[in-house]
Coordinates of C-alpha atoms in Angstrom, one line a residue:
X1 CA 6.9 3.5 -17.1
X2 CA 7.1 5.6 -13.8
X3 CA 4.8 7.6 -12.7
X4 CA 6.5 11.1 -12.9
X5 CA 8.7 12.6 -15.7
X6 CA 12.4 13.9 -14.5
X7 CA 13.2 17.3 -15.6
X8 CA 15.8 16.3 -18.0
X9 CA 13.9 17.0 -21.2
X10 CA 13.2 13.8 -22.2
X11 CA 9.3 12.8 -22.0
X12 CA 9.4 9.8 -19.4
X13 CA 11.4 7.3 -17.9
X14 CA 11.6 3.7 -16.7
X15 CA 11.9 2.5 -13.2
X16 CA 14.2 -0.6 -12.3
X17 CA 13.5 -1.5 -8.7
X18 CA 15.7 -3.7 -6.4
X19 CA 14.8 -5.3 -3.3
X20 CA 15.1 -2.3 -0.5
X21 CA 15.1 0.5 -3.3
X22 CA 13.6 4.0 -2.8
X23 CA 11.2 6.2 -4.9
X24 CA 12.4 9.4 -6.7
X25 CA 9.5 11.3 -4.5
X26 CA 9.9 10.2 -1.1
X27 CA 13.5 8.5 -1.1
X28 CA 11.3 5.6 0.7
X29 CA 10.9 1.5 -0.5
X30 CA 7.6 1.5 -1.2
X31 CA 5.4 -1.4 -0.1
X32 CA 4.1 -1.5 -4.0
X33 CA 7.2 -1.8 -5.8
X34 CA 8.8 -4.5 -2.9
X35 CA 5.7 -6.6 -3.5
X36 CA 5.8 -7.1 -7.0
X37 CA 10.2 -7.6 -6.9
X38 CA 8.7 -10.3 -4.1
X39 CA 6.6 -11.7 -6.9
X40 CA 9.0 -12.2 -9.4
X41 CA 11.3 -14.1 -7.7
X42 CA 9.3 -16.4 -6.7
X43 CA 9.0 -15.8 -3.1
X44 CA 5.8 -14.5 -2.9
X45 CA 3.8 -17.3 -0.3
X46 CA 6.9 -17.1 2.2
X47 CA 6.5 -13.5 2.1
X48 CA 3.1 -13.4 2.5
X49 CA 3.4 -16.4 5.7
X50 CA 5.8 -13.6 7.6
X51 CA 3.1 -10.7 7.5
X52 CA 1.1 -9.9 10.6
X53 CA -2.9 -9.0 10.1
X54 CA -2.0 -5.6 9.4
X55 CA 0.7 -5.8 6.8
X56 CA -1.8 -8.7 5.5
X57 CA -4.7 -6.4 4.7
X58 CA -1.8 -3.6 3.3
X59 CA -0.6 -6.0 0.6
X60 CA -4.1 -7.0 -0.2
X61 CA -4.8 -3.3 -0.6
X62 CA -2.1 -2.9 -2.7
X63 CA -2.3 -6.0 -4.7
X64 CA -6.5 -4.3 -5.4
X65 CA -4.9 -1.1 -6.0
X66 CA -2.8 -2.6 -8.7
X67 CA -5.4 -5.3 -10.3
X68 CA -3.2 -7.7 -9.8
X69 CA -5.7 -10.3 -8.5
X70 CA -3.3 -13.2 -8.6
X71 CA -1.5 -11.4 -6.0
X72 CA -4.7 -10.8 -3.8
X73 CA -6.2 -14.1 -4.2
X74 CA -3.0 -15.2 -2.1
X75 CA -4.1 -13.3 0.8
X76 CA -8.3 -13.4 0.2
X77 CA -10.6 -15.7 1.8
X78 CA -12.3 -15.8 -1.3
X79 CA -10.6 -15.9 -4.8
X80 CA -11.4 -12.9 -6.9
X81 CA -11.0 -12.9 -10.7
X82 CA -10.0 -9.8 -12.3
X83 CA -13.1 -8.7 -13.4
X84 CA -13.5 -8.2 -9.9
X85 CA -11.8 -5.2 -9.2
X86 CA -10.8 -4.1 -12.7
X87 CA -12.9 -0.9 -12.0
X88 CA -10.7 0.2 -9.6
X89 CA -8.4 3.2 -10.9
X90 CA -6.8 4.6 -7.4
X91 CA -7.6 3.5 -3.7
X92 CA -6.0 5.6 -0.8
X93 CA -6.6 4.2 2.9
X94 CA -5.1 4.3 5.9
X95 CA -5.2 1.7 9.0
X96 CA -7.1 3.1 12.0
X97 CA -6.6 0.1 14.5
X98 CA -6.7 -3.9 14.7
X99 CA -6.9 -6.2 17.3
X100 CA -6.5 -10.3 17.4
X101 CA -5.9 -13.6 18.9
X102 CA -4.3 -16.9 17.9
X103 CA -7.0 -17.6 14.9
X104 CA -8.9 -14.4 14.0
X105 CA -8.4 -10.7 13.7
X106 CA -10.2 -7.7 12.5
X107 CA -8.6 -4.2 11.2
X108 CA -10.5 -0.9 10.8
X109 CA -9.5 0.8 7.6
X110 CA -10.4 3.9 6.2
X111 CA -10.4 4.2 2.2
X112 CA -11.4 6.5 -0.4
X113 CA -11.6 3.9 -4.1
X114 CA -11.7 5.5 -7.3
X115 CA -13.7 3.6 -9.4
X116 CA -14.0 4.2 -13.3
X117 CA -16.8 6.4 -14.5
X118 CA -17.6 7.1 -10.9
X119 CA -15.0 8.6 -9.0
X120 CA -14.6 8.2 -5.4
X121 CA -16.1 6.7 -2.8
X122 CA -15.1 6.9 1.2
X123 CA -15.4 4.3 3.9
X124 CA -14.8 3.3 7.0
X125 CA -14.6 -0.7 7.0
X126 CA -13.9 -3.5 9.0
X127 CA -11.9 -6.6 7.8
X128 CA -11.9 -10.0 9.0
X129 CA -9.1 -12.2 9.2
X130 CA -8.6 -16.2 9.7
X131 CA -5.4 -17.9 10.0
X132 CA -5.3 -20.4 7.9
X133 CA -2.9 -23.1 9.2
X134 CA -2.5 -25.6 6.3
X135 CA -0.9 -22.1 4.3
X136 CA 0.5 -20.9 8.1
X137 CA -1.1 -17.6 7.1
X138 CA -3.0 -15.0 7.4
X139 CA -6.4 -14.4 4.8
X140 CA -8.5 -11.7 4.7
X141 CA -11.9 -11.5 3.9
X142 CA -12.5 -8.7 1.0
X143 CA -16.1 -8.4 1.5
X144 CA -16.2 -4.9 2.6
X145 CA -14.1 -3.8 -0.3
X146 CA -16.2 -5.6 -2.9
X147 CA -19.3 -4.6 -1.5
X148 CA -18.1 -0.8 -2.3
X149 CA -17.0 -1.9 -5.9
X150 CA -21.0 -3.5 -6.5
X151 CA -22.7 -0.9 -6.0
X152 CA -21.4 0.8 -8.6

């Protein structure tokens, strides 16, 4: 279901999202919605081999954001299982710089994660990144984010 009922007095509604379409609230794709349409047909790795170290650590966001660790575990150093980050009710963050060469990068992200029975939690992290070039890709390490979600 979406997230937010339309004023038509019926309680609800159901989202069908296209390649390229836009939310009711911002009139915008969102990066979310693209990424799972990505998924489902089946075009998910040459997706994820176009992305540059900074769209890279967006999409692993998201995929954390959603629990959808199949999704992450294409872009993560490490593979993550879902008990992993199935704590995680909302994470907001925002991309303060990144730099990089041929095989490494780094990108400073600041987040606030909402974790179950908890609430929220802010940080300033750094990310790694490797290109892996058997996948031609980037892969982040999720360290930083993981760490937060332990010491719960």
């Amino acid at each position: 279901m979406g997230g937010g009922a339309l004023q038509n007095n019926f309680p609800g509604h159901t989202c069908i999202h296209f390649i390229g379409s836009t939310t009711h609230g911002s009139g915008k794709a969102d990066l979310s919605h693209q990424l799972m349409i990505i998924k489902a047909t089946g075009k998910l790795q040459a997706y994820i081999q176009s992305l540059q170290p900074k769209d890279t650590v967006k999409a692993l966001l998201l995929s954390l954001k959603n629990r959808d660790h199949q999704v992450a575990n294409h872009l993560a150093l490490t593979q993550l299982t879902y008990q992993d980050i199935e704590n995680i009710d909302a994470l907001k963050w925002e991309i303060k710089s990144s730099s990089q060469n041929e095989e490494e990068a780094s990108v400073n992200v600041s987040f606030k994660l909402y974790i179950k029975d908890i609430g929220p939690i802010e940080r300033k992290v750094h990310f790694t990144l490797q290109r892996n070039k058997v996948l031609q890709q980037w892969v982040v390490d999720p360290s930083p984010i993981l760490c937060t979600l332990s010491m719960e």
